Structures are given as C-alpha cells and as structure tokens.
PDB file of C-alpha atoms in Angstrom:
ATOM      1  CA  MET T   1     139.495 127.545 101.303  1.00 54.00           C
ATOM      2  CA  ASP T   2     136.125 125.865 101.200  1.00 57.00           C
ATOM      3  CA  LEU T   3     133.859 124.802 104.073  1.00 60.00           C
ATOM      4  CA  ALA T   4     134.632 121.084 103.732  1.00 66.00           C
ATOM      5  CA  THR T   5     138.392 121.649 103.985  1.00 64.00           C
ATOM      6  CA  LEU T   6     137.986 123.942 106.975  1.00 58.00           C
ATOM      7  CA  GLN T   7     135.659 121.465 108.685  1.00 62.00           C
ATOM      8  CA  LYS T   8     138.191 118.670 108.132  1.00 63.00           C
ATOM      9  CA  GLN T   9     141.010 120.785 109.643  1.00 59.00           C
ATOM     10  CA  LEU T  10     138.976 121.545 112.740  1.00 60.00           C
ATOM     11  CA  GLY T  11     138.086 117.930 113.368  1.00 58.00           C
ATOM     12  CA  ASP T  12     135.896 116.763 116.221  1.00 54.00           C
ATOM     13  CA  GLN T  13     136.177 118.998 119.282  1.00 51.00           C
ATOM     14  CA  GLN T  14     133.708 116.877 121.333  1.00 54.00           C
ATOM     15  CA  GLY T  15     132.079 119.857 123.038  1.00 59.00           C
ATOM     16  CA  LYS T  16     135.341 121.475 124.135  1.00 75.00           C
ATOM     17  CA  LEU T  17     136.298 124.914 122.915  1.00 85.00           C
ATOM     18  CA  PRO T  18     139.647 124.928 121.149  1.00 88.00           C
ATOM     19  CA  PRO T  19     142.346 127.315 122.437  1.00 90.00           C
ATOM     20  CA  VAL T  20     141.983 129.844 119.602  1.00 92.00           C
ATOM     21  CA  ASP T  21     143.440 132.589 121.798  1.00 91.00           C
ATOM     22  CA  LYS T  22     146.756 130.670 121.671  1.00 92.00           C
ATOM     23  CA  TRP T  23     146.665 130.135 117.899  1.00 92.00           C
ATOM     24  CA  ASN T  24     148.336 132.823 115.778  1.00 93.00           C
ATOM     25  CA  PRO T  25     148.636 131.458 112.238  1.00 95.00           C
ATOM     26  CA  ASP T  26     149.306 133.621 109.208  1.00 95.00           C
ATOM     27  CA  PHE T  27     146.358 135.414 107.612  1.00 96.00           C
ATOM     28  CA  CYS T  28     145.201 133.432 104.562  1.00 93.00           C
ATOM     29  CA  GLY T  29     142.641 135.859 103.150  1.00 96.00           C
ATOM     30  CA  ASP T  30     138.950 136.528 103.499  1.00 96.00           C
ATOM     31  CA  MET T  31     136.226 133.929 103.318  1.00 94.00           C
ATOM     32  CA  ASP T  32     132.753 134.729 101.955  1.00 96.00           C
ATOM     33  CA  LEU T  33     131.104 133.988 105.294  1.00 97.00           C
ATOM     34  CA  VAL T  34     128.743 136.504 106.905  1.00 98.00           C
ATOM     35  CA  ILE T  35     127.109 136.417 110.321  1.00 98.00           C
ATOM     36  CA  LYS T  36     123.967 138.480 109.856  1.00 97.00           C
ATOM     37  CA  HIS T  37     122.531 140.895 112.417  1.00 95.00           C
ATOM     38  CA  ASP T  38     119.903 138.278 113.372  1.00 95.00           C
ATOM     39  CA  GLY T  39     122.624 135.691 114.182  1.00 96.00           C
ATOM     40  CA  SER T  40     122.190 133.569 111.037  1.00 97.00           C
ATOM     41  CA  TRP T  41     125.312 132.389 109.209  1.00 97.00           C
ATOM     42  CA  PHE T  42     125.672 132.625 105.410  1.00 97.00           C
ATOM     43  CA  TYR T  43     128.330 131.146 103.141  1.00 95.00           C
ATOM     44  CA  MET T  44     128.571 132.574  99.617  1.00 95.00           C
ATOM     45  CA  GLY T  45     125.151 134.171 100.051  1.00 96.00           C
ATOM     46  CA  THR T  46     123.445 130.942 101.152  1.00 97.00           C
ATOM     47  CA  PRO T  47     122.327 130.175 104.722  1.00 97.00           C
ATOM     48  CA  ILE T  48     124.342 127.453 106.435  1.00 95.00           C
ATOM     49  CA  GLY T  49     121.601 124.987 107.311  1.00 91.00           C
ATOM     50  CA  ARG T  50     123.674 122.482 109.269  1.00 91.00           C
ATOM     51  CA  LYS T  51     123.609 123.592 112.899  1.00 92.00           C
ATOM     52  CA  ALA T  52     126.583 121.340 113.733  1.00 88.00           C
ATOM     53  CA  LEU T  53     128.683 123.176 111.146  1.00 89.00           C
ATOM     54  CA  VAL T  54     127.694 126.602 112.513  1.00 93.00           C
ATOM     55  CA  LYS T  55     128.538 125.437 116.041  1.00 91.00           C
ATOM     56  CA  LEU T  56     131.916 124.162 114.850  1.00 89.00           C
ATOM     57  CA  PHE T  57     132.752 127.459 113.168  1.00 92.00           C
ATOM     58  CA  ALA T  58     131.524 129.429 116.193  1.00 94.00           C
ATOM     59  CA  SER T  59     133.962 127.463 118.345  1.00 92.00           C
ATOM     60  CA  VAL T  60     136.951 128.773 116.345  1.00 93.00           C
ATOM     61  CA  LEU T  61     135.799 132.361 116.074  1.00 96.00           C
ATOM     62  CA  LYS T  62     138.309 134.999 117.103  1.00 96.00           C
ATOM     63  CA  LYS T  63     138.142 138.785 117.213  1.00 97.00           C
ATOM     64  CA  GLU T  64     141.209 140.971 116.851  1.00 95.00           C
ATOM     65  CA  ASP T  65     140.620 144.709 117.088  1.00 93.00           C
ATOM     66  CA  ASP T  66     137.395 145.144 115.078  1.00 93.00           C
ATOM     67  CA  GLN T  67     137.904 142.175 112.752  1.00 97.00           C
ATOM     68  CA  TYR T  68     136.575 138.631 113.036  1.00 98.00           C
ATOM     69  CA  PHE T  69     138.372 135.474 111.936  1.00 97.00           C
ATOM     70  CA  LEU T  70     137.911 131.732 111.824  1.00 95.00           C
ATOM     71  CA  VAL T  71     141.171 130.325 113.174  1.00 93.00           C
ATOM     72  CA  THR T  72     142.784 126.913 113.054  1.00 89.00           C
ATOM     73  CA  PRO T  73     146.317 126.093 114.164  1.00 88.00           C
ATOM     74  CA  VAL T  74     147.488 126.686 110.577  1.00 89.00           C
ATOM     75  CA  GLU T  75     145.042 129.188 109.015  1.00 92.00           C
ATOM     76  CA  LYS T  76     143.314 132.466 109.773  1.00 95.00           C
ATOM     77  CA  LEU T  77     140.400 133.483 107.537  1.00 95.00           C
ATOM     78  CA  GLY T  78     138.637 136.832 107.725  1.00 97.00           C
ATOM     79  CA  ILE T  79     134.839 136.845 107.900  1.00 98.00           C
ATOM     80  CA  THR T  80     132.141 139.528 108.078  1.00 98.00           C
ATOM     81  CA  VAL T  81     130.009 140.072 111.179  1.00 97.00           C
ATOM     82  CA  GLU T  82     127.195 142.610 110.819  1.00 96.00           C
ATOM     83  CA  ASP T  83     126.842 143.309 114.563  1.00 95.00           C
ATOM     84  CA  VAL T  84     128.044 140.593 116.945  1.00 96.00           C
ATOM     85  CA  PRO T  85     128.437 136.868 116.251  1.00 97.00           C
ATOM     86  CA  TYR T  86     125.991 135.647 118.868  1.00 98.00           C
ATOM     87  CA  VAL T  87     122.374 136.328 119.755  1.00 97.00           C
ATOM     88  CA  ILE T  88     120.865 135.269 123.092  1.00 98.00           C
ATOM     89  CA  THR T  89     117.752 133.314 122.128  1.00 97.00           C
ATOM     90  CA  GLN T  90     116.804 131.805 125.508  1.00 98.00           C
ATOM     91  CA  TRP T  91     117.295 132.393 129.194  1.00 98.00           C
ATOM     92  CA  GLU T  92     116.510 130.537 132.382  1.00 97.00           C
ATOM     93  CA  GLN T  93     116.818 131.039 136.091  1.00 96.00           C
ATOM     94  CA  GLN T  94     118.997 128.436 137.847  1.00 97.00           C
ATOM     95  CA  GLY T  95     118.709 129.198 141.541  1.00 96.00           C
ATOM     96  CA  ASP T  96     119.616 132.867 141.798  1.00 96.00           C
ATOM     97  CA  LEU T  97     121.677 132.808 138.572  1.00 98.00           C
ATOM     98  CA  LEU T  98     120.630 133.787 135.066  1.00 98.00           C
ATOM     99  CA  VAL T  99     121.801 131.476 132.307  1.00 98.00           C
ATOM    100  CA  PHE T 100     121.683 132.738 128.726  1.00 98.00           C
ATOM    101  CA  THR T 101     121.761 130.486 125.646  1.00 98.00           C
ATOM    102  CA  THR T 102     123.012 131.620 122.237  1.00 97.00           C
ATOM    103  CA  GLN T 103     121.691 130.632 118.817  1.00 96.00           C
ATOM    104  CA  THR T 104     124.606 128.155 118.698  1.00 95.00           C
ATOM    105  CA  GLU T 105     123.378 126.541 121.950  1.00 94.00           C
ATOM    106  CA  GLU T 106     126.279 127.856 124.011  1.00 95.00           C
ATOM    107  CA  GLN T 107     125.271 128.582 127.605  1.00 96.00           C
ATOM    108  CA  ILE T 108     126.650 131.521 129.584  1.00 97.00           C
ATOM    109  CA  VAL T 109     126.096 132.270 133.271  1.00 98.00           C
ATOM    110  CA  VAL T 110     125.615 136.012 133.702  1.00 98.00           C
ATOM    111  CA  SER T 111     128.307 137.195 136.135  1.00 97.00           C
ATOM    112  CA  ALA T 112     131.206 139.595 136.536  1.00 97.00           C
ATOM    113  CA  GLN T 113     133.221 137.174 134.346  1.00 97.00           C
ATOM    114  CA  ASN T 114     130.507 137.337 131.676  1.00 97.00           C
ATOM    115  CA  PRO T 115     129.206 140.879 132.157  1.00 98.00           C
ATOM    116  CA  VAL T 116     126.231 142.532 130.507  1.00 97.00           C
ATOM    117  CA  GLU T 117     126.797 146.018 129.115  1.00 96.00           C
ATOM    118  CA  LEU T 118     124.605 148.483 127.279  1.00 95.00           C
ATOM    119  CA  LYS T 119     126.075 148.954 123.812  1.00 93.00           C
ATOM    120  CA  GLU T 120     124.816 150.651 120.700  1.00 90.00           C
ATOM    121  CA  ASP T 121     123.148 148.204 118.309  1.00 86.00           C
ATOM    122  CA  SER T 122     124.714 148.624 114.855  1.00 79.00           C
ATOM    123  CA  LYS T 123     121.376 148.374 113.031  1.00 85.00           C
ATOM    124  CA  ASN T 124     119.099 150.759 114.914  1.00 84.00           C
ATOM    125  CA  ASN T 125     121.553 152.766 117.079  1.00 83.00           C
ATOM    126  CA  LEU T 126     119.711 151.936 120.322  1.00 87.00           C
ATOM    127  CA  ALA T 127     121.496 151.118 123.588  1.00 91.00           C
ATOM    128  CA  LEU T 128     120.748 147.414 124.115  1.00 93.00           C
ATOM    129  CA  PRO T 129     122.147 144.808 126.521  1.00 96.00           C
ATOM    130  CA  TYR T 130     125.029 142.692 125.232  1.00 97.00           C
ATOM    131  CA  ILE T 131     126.806 139.932 127.173  1.00 98.00           C
ATOM    132  CA  ASN T 132     130.447 138.947 126.926  1.00 98.00           C
ATOM    133  CA  VAL T 133     130.358 135.299 125.842  1.00 97.00           C
ATOM    134  CA  ARG T 134     134.101 134.694 126.024  1.00 93.00           C
ATOM    135  CA  ARG T 135     137.329 136.497 125.270  1.00 89.00           C
ATOM    136  CA  ASN T 136     136.142 139.597 123.421  1.00 92.00           C
ATOM    137  CA  LEU T 137     133.166 137.954 121.694  1.00 97.00           C
ATOM    138  CA  TRP T 138     129.756 139.406 122.516  1.00 97.00           C
ATOM    139  CA  ALA T 139     126.102 138.442 122.139  1.00 98.00           C
ATOM    140  CA  ARG T 140     123.097 140.718 121.831  1.00 97.00           C
ATOM    141  CA  LEU T 141     119.882 139.804 123.608  1.00 97.00           C
ATOM    142  CA  HIS T 142     117.139 138.833 121.180  1.00 95.00           C
ATOM    143  CA  GLN T 143     114.127 141.116 121.420  1.00 94.00           C
ATOM    144  CA  ASN T 144     111.945 138.377 123.008  1.00 96.00           C
ATOM    145  CA  VAL T 145     114.547 137.645 125.695  1.00 97.00           C
ATOM    146  CA  TYR T 146     114.989 141.348 126.341  1.00 96.00           C
ATOM    147  CA  TYR T 147     111.243 141.884 126.874  1.00 95.00           C
ATOM    148  CA  GLN T 148     110.981 138.809 129.124  1.00 97.00           C
ATOM    149  CA  LEU T 149     113.823 140.105 131.304  1.00 97.00           C
ATOM    150  CA  ILE T 150     112.247 143.561 131.481  1.00 96.00           C
ATOM    151  CA  GLU T 151     109.217 141.898 133.116  1.00 95.00           C
ATOM    152  CA  GLN T 152     111.566 140.557 135.840  1.00 94.00           C
ATOM    153  CA  ALA T 153     113.521 143.787 136.312  1.00 96.00           C
ATOM    154  CA  GLU T 154     113.386 146.328 139.124  1.00 96.00           C
ATOM    155  CA  GLN T 155     113.104 150.006 138.377  1.00 96.00           C
ATOM    156  CA  LYS T 156     115.551 152.242 140.190  1.00 94.00           C
ATOM    157  CA  ASN T 157     115.525 155.934 139.327  1.00 92.00           C
ATOM    158  CA  ASP T 158     115.461 156.080 135.529  1.00 93.00           C
ATOM    159  CA  ALA T 159     116.764 152.560 134.732  1.00 95.00           C
ATOM    160  CA  LEU T 160     115.810 148.875 134.894  1.00 96.00           C
ATOM    161  CA  TYR T 161     118.070 146.450 136.769  1.00 97.00           C
ATOM    162  CA  ILE T 162     118.211 142.696 137.184  1.00 97.00           C
ATOM    163  CA  SER T 163     120.554 140.409 139.120  1.00 97.00           C
ATOM    164  CA  SER T 164     122.301 137.115 138.563  1.00 97.00           C
ATOM    165  CA  GLY T 165     123.727 135.957 141.866  1.00 97.00           C
ATOM    166  CA  ASP T 166     125.702 138.876 143.310  1.00 97.00           C
ATOM    167  CA  TYR T 167     126.074 140.479 139.880  1.00 98.00           C
ATOM    168  CA  ARG T 168     123.620 143.303 139.117  1.00 97.00           C
ATOM    169  CA  PHE T 169     123.298 144.883 135.686  1.00 97.00           C
ATOM    170  CA  CYS T 170     121.283 147.496 133.825  1.00 96.00           C
ATOM    171  CA  LEU T 171     118.840 146.402 131.121  1.00 95.00           C
ATOM    172  CA  GLY T 172     118.264 149.939 129.925  1.00 93.00           C
ATOM    173  CA  LYS T 173     117.379 153.499 130.714  1.00 90.00           C
ATOM    174  CA  LEU T 174     113.773 154.691 130.831  1.00 85.00           C
TER     175      LEU T 174
END
C-alpha cells in the first residue's frame, strides 16, 4: 500500500473524525511509517511535509494493545510509534478551562473525559504529563508547554497541580 492509495481510500472527512473504533478490517501488513518521539511523521525514512496528509492519517489512527495502526473500512496497516502519536504544542485558557492543541491541530479540553496522567517518557524515563486525546491515544506535553504550565501551577506538598474547570491534575512531583 502506498500513501496515495491510502489517501484515496480515506477520502475527504471534512473535519469529522471517522469511526475507526467501529472498523475491524483484516490486517494487511506493516507500512514503513514512523511517528517520531518529537511528533514528526516519516514515510520510508522521509518526513511527510504535507500537514493535511498527516492530519488525515492521524484521524484514522487506532491503538490495539501496544500496537498502532492506520485503519480504513477495508484495511489495517501497522505503523511504528516511538512514544505516543501526539505532542501538545500549544495551550490556552478558555474561561476556567485549559485547551491543549496537538501538532496535528487537534484541540482537546482537559477534563475527566480527557485526563492528564503522569507516565514514563520512553526516551528519557522521566514521569511527564500525558493527556488522553481520544480512545486510547495519548499526547505528551511538549517541553515548552510543560514549562509554561508549571509557571501557572500551585505547589501542594511535594507536587505541582493545575486545574481545568473542576478537573485538577498533577504536573509532576518535586
């Protein structure tokens, strides 16, 4: 399968996320697509420069157990993800809510439905904040976003906390 064929199968989603959780096609093999630790996407060792194509592929990303796939109604292709598929590159305060934005321009309101958890980063083995984007797909906070949020956080005992609406989460231990 090549990128052009996959892009044609996916068609125009017009900003809506397809129901990949309901699609269970047969596994068709692995694709030479890697999502690097920094959130950049590579196909056959070359960066994918078209943001629209990355966004399209991100919309059909599915995780089963510890494996990642690009899924269409008729195909399921394995891909490699070095850490998590998304990186939070921006944040903003909207009223009393925090809104995070991924490198694919997907926005997530931090809440109990999209929780933040401290998880071990696969590259440096540090406990860093990750947010559940959707289903079981996670995003790691970019270092700049993390430091900006630390400036907003409250220290309680030996940890830093921040809130989004009624949802309160830990940014890290001191």
